[in-house]
mmCIF file of C-alpha atoms in Angstrom:
data_model
loop_
_atom_site.group_PDB
_atom_site.id
_atom_site.type_symbol
_atom_site.label_atom_id
_atom_site.label_comp_id
_atom_site.label_asym_id
_atom_site.label_seq_id
_atom_site.Cartn_x
_atom_site.Cartn_y
_atom_site.Cartn_z
ATOM 1 C CA MET A 13 51.949 173.420 33.535
ATOM 2 C CA HIS A 14 53.265 172.814 36.455
ATOM 3 C CA LEU A 15 55.333 169.675 37.379
ATOM 4 C CA ASN A 16 55.338 168.252 40.624
ATOM 5 C CA TRP A 17 58.776 166.344 40.822
ATOM 6 C CA THR A 18 58.011 164.569 44.231
ATOM 7 C CA SER A 19 55.326 162.791 42.213
ATOM 8 C CA ILE A 20 57.206 161.736 39.419
ATOM 9 C CA VAL A 21 60.442 160.762 41.476
ATOM 10 C CA PHE A 22 58.102 158.745 44.054
ATOM 11 C CA THR A 23 56.525 157.428 41.145
ATOM 12 C CA VAL A 24 59.831 156.664 39.339
ATOM 13 C CA ILE A 25 60.897 154.934 42.668
ATOM 14 C CA ALA A 26 57.659 152.665 43.259
ATOM 15 C CA PHE A 27 58.325 151.967 39.162
ATOM 16 C CA LEU A 28 61.742 150.456 40.248
ATOM 17 C CA ILE A 29 60.416 148.518 43.082
ATOM 18 C CA LEU A 30 57.727 147.001 41.099
ATOM 19 C CA TYR A 31 60.112 146.142 38.600
ATOM 20 C CA TRP A 32 62.340 144.621 41.069
ATOM 21 C CA LEU A 33 59.986 142.651 42.684
ATOM 22 C CA LEU A 34 58.888 141.032 38.839
ATOM 23 C CA THR A 35 62.387 140.279 38.200
ATOM 24 C CA ARG A 36 62.786 138.500 41.232
ATOM 25 C CA TYR A 37 59.796 136.996 42.401
ATOM 26 C CA ALA A 38 57.185 136.623 38.950
ATOM 27 C CA PHE A 39 59.854 137.197 35.937
ATOM 28 C CA GLY A 40 61.791 133.913 37.415
ATOM 29 C CA PRO A 41 59.372 131.707 37.763
ATOM 30 C CA LEU A 42 57.223 133.094 34.832
ATOM 31 C CA PHE A 43 60.429 132.974 32.285
ATOM 32 C CA SER A 44 60.769 129.326 33.975
ATOM 33 C CA VAL A 45 57.419 127.797 33.180
ATOM 34 C CA MET A 46 57.857 129.788 29.417
ATOM 35 C CA GLU A 47 61.409 128.284 29.151
ATOM 36 C CA LYS A 48 59.488 124.947 30.266
ATOM 37 C CA ARG A 49 57.261 125.206 28.114
ATOM 38 C CA ARG A 50 59.158 126.128 24.916
ATOM 39 C CA GLU A 51 61.165 123.106 25.989
ATOM 40 C CA LEU A 52 57.966 120.952 26.251
ATOM 41 C CA VAL A 53 56.773 122.339 22.505
ATOM 42 C CA LEU A 54 60.215 121.435 21.140
ATOM 43 C CA LYS A 55 60.127 118.175 22.886
ATOM 44 C CA GLN A 56 56.570 117.528 21.264
ATOM 45 C CA MET A 57 57.610 118.685 17.674
ATOM 46 C CA SER A 58 60.622 116.278 17.615
ATOM 47 C CA GLU A 59 58.706 113.332 18.941
ATOM 48 C CA ALA A 60 56.251 114.358 16.183
ATOM 49 C CA ALA A 61 58.617 114.413 13.803
ATOM 50 C CA GLN A 62 60.053 111.315 14.754
ATOM 51 C CA THR A 63 57.158 109.516 14.605
ATOM 52 C CA ARG A 64 56.190 110.608 11.135
ATOM 53 C CA GLU A 65 59.448 109.580 10.105
ATOM 54 C CA GLN A 66 58.519 106.526 11.718
ATOM 55 C CA ALA A 67 55.409 106.278 9.867
ATOM 56 C CA ALA A 68 56.700 106.932 6.693
ATOM 57 C CA ALA A 69 59.092 104.098 7.375
ATOM 58 C CA TYR A 70 56.026 102.003 8.863
ATOM 59 C CA VAL A 71 53.871 102.849 4.913
ATOM 60 C CA GLU A 72 57.326 102.135 3.051
ATOM 61 C CA GLU A 73 57.310 98.436 4.808
ATOM 62 C CA GLN A 74 53.862 98.135 4.506
ATOM 63 C CA LYS A 75 54.594 98.824 0.675
ATOM 64 C CA GLN A 76 57.025 96.339 0.474
ATOM 65 C CA ALA A 77 55.212 93.983 2.480
ATOM 66 C CA LEU A 78 52.201 94.330 -0.476
ATOM 67 C CA GLN A 79 54.076 94.444 -2.949
ATOM 68 C CA GLN A 80 55.487 90.751 -1.633
ATOM 69 C CA ALA A 81 52.271 89.546 -0.956
ATOM 70 C CA ARG A 82 51.001 90.451 -5.132
ATOM 71 C CA LYS A 83 54.449 88.739 -6.297
ATOM 72 C CA GLU A 84 53.737 85.456 -4.008
ATOM 73 C CA ALA A 85 50.206 85.659 -5.038
ATOM 74 C CA TYR A 86 50.782 86.225 -8.312
ATOM 75 C CA ASP A 87 53.705 83.172 -7.864
ATOM 76 C CA ILE A 88 50.767 81.219 -6.772
ATOM 77 C CA ILE A 89 48.594 82.025 -9.091
ATOM 78 C CA GLU A 90 51.204 80.869 -12.290
ATOM 79 C CA GLN A 91 52.491 77.506 -10.125
ATOM 80 C CA SER A 92 48.346 76.488 -9.971
ATOM 81 C CA LYS A 93 48.194 77.379 -13.982
ATOM 82 C CA GLN A 94 51.125 74.865 -14.240
ATOM 83 C CA THR A 95 49.971 72.675 -12.042
ATOM 84 C CA GLY A 96 46.587 72.869 -13.698
ATOM 85 C CA ASN A 97 48.273 72.301 -17.384
ATOM 86 C CA LYS A 98 50.353 69.319 -16.174
ATOM 87 C CA GLN A 99 47.240 67.864 -15.256
ATOM 88 C CA ALA A 100 45.154 68.324 -17.975
ATOM 89 C CA GLU A 101 47.864 67.005 -20.541
ATOM 90 C CA GLN A 102 48.025 64.140 -18.234
ATOM 91 C CA ILE A 103 44.243 63.812 -18.198
ATOM 92 C CA ILE A 104 44.613 63.954 -22.281
ATOM 93 C CA ILE A 105 47.649 61.597 -22.507
ATOM 94 C CA GLN A 106 45.485 59.022 -20.258
ATOM 95 C CA ALA A 107 42.216 59.410 -22.213
ATOM 96 C CA LYS A 108 44.424 58.820 -25.466
ATOM 97 C CA ASP A 109 45.893 55.793 -23.861
ATOM 98 C CA GLU A 110 42.629 54.553 -23.198
ATOM 99 C CA ALA A 111 41.089 55.168 -26.618
ATOM 100 C CA VAL A 112 43.994 53.519 -28.122
ATOM 101 C CA ARG A 113 43.410 50.245 -25.526
ATOM 102 C CA LEU A 114 39.751 50.448 -26.136
ATOM 103 C CA LYS A 115 40.318 50.580 -29.907
ATOM 104 C CA ASP A 116 42.951 47.618 -29.861
ATOM 105 C CA GLU A 117 40.723 45.638 -28.208
ATOM 106 C CA ALA A 118 37.553 46.384 -30.144
ATOM 107 C CA VAL A 119 39.644 45.224 -33.159
ATOM 108 C CA ARG A 120 40.903 42.068 -31.350
ATOM 109 C CA GLU A 121 37.158 41.637 -30.332
ATOM 110 C CA ILE A 122 36.036 42.271 -34.046
ATOM 111 C CA THR A 123 38.911 40.098 -35.360
ATOM 112 C CA SER A 124 37.688 37.084 -33.180
ATOM 113 C CA GLU A 125 34.006 37.428 -33.907
ATOM 114 C CA ARG A 126 35.054 37.995 -37.585
ATOM 115 C CA ASN A 127 37.297 34.513 -37.470
ATOM 116 C CA LYS A 128 34.131 32.850 -35.439
ATOM 117 C CA ALA A 129 32.132 33.966 -38.365
ATOM 118 C CA VAL A 130 33.952 32.893 -41.273
ATOM 119 C CA ALA A 131 34.478 29.413 -39.601
ATOM 120 C CA GLU A 132 30.940 28.976 -38.994
ATOM 121 C CA LEU A 133 30.148 30.287 -42.298
ATOM 122 C CA ARG A 134 32.638 27.684 -43.720
ATOM 123 C CA SER A 135 31.227 24.792 -41.506
ATOM 124 C CA GLU A 136 28.014 25.728 -42.741
ATOM 125 C CA VAL A 137 29.012 26.183 -46.314
ATOM 126 C CA GLY A 138 31.098 22.752 -46.052
ATOM 127 C CA LYS A 139 27.479 20.723 -44.738
ATOM 128 C CA ALA A 140 25.280 23.172 -47.344
ATOM 129 C CA SER A 141 27.770 21.381 -50.054
ATOM 130 C CA VAL A 142 27.654 18.205 -48.871
ATOM 131 C CA GLN A 143 24.066 17.399 -48.352
ATOM 132 C CA ILE A 144 23.931 19.566 -52.015
ATOM 133 C CA ALA A 145 26.126 16.737 -53.307
ATOM 134 C CA SER A 146 24.774 14.061 -51.898
ATOM 135 C CA LYS A 147 21.385 14.885 -53.270
ATOM 136 C CA LEU A 148 22.830 15.573 -56.246
ATOM 137 C CA ILE A 149 24.779 12.366 -56.540
ATOM 138 C CA GLN A 150 21.742 9.569 -55.499
ATOM 139 C CA LYS A 151 20.102 11.287 -58.390
ATOM 140 C CA GLU A 152 22.726 10.562 -60.668
ATOM 141 C CA ILE A 153 24.042 7.358 -59.189
ATOM 142 C CA LYS A 154 22.577 4.461 -60.790
ATOM 143 C CA GLU A 155 23.216 1.020 -59.164
ATOM 144 C CA ASP A 156 26.603 0.655 -61.001
ATOM 145 C CA GLN A 157 29.646 -0.182 -58.162
ATOM 146 C CA VAL A 158 31.948 2.423 -59.676
ATOM 147 C CA GLN A 159 29.731 5.483 -59.583
ATOM 148 C CA GLY A 160 28.794 4.442 -55.722
ATOM 149 C CA GLU A 161 32.914 3.878 -54.708
ATOM 150 C CA LEU A 162 33.470 7.734 -56.084
ATOM 151 C CA VAL A 163 30.530 9.057 -54.369
ATOM 152 C CA ASN A 164 31.576 7.269 -50.992
ATOM 153 C CA GLN A 165 35.240 8.145 -51.427
ATOM 154 C CA TYR A 166 34.420 11.984 -52.136
ATOM 155 C CA LEU A 167 32.035 11.631 -49.040
ATOM 156 C CA LYS A 168 35.039 10.720 -47.013
ATOM 157 C CA GLU A 169 37.342 12.944 -48.054
ATOM 158 C CA VAL A 170 34.724 16.029 -47.562
ATOM 159 C CA GLY A 171 33.474 14.312 -44.248
ATOM 160 C CA GLY A 172 37.681 14.381 -42.878
ATOM 161 C CA LYS A 173 37.717 18.370 -44.045
ATOM 162 C CA ALA A 174 34.524 19.455 -42.018
#
């Protein structure tokens, strides 16, 4: 096999010229673009990490806000229960007071009606007694003066009490 040294030399020279041209005009801008791309990717990764941290902080903040809202809701419910219990107790107390007042009023009214009935009954009994006594006395009375005076005196006494 025969080597052609001129071809090899020309190939090496062409390769070196091509390498020099690529380094001078192509690799510089290419590496510059690649460096810019690398910096952009690093920047985006940094921003993504920062965004992730912000999102985690926001999630934690929302969890705390949710816990606070739950606590406030629980407090409101407890306060409502206490207010409801107090109102129920007040209503019960008012109802008991009203029941006692109505009972006392009914007792006074019953006592008053009973006293009126007793007074009326006494009056009626007194009248009936006088009528019975006068009928009995009229039957037994004779023309005797002493018995007539006794009857008149008794009638005066009974009439004075009624």
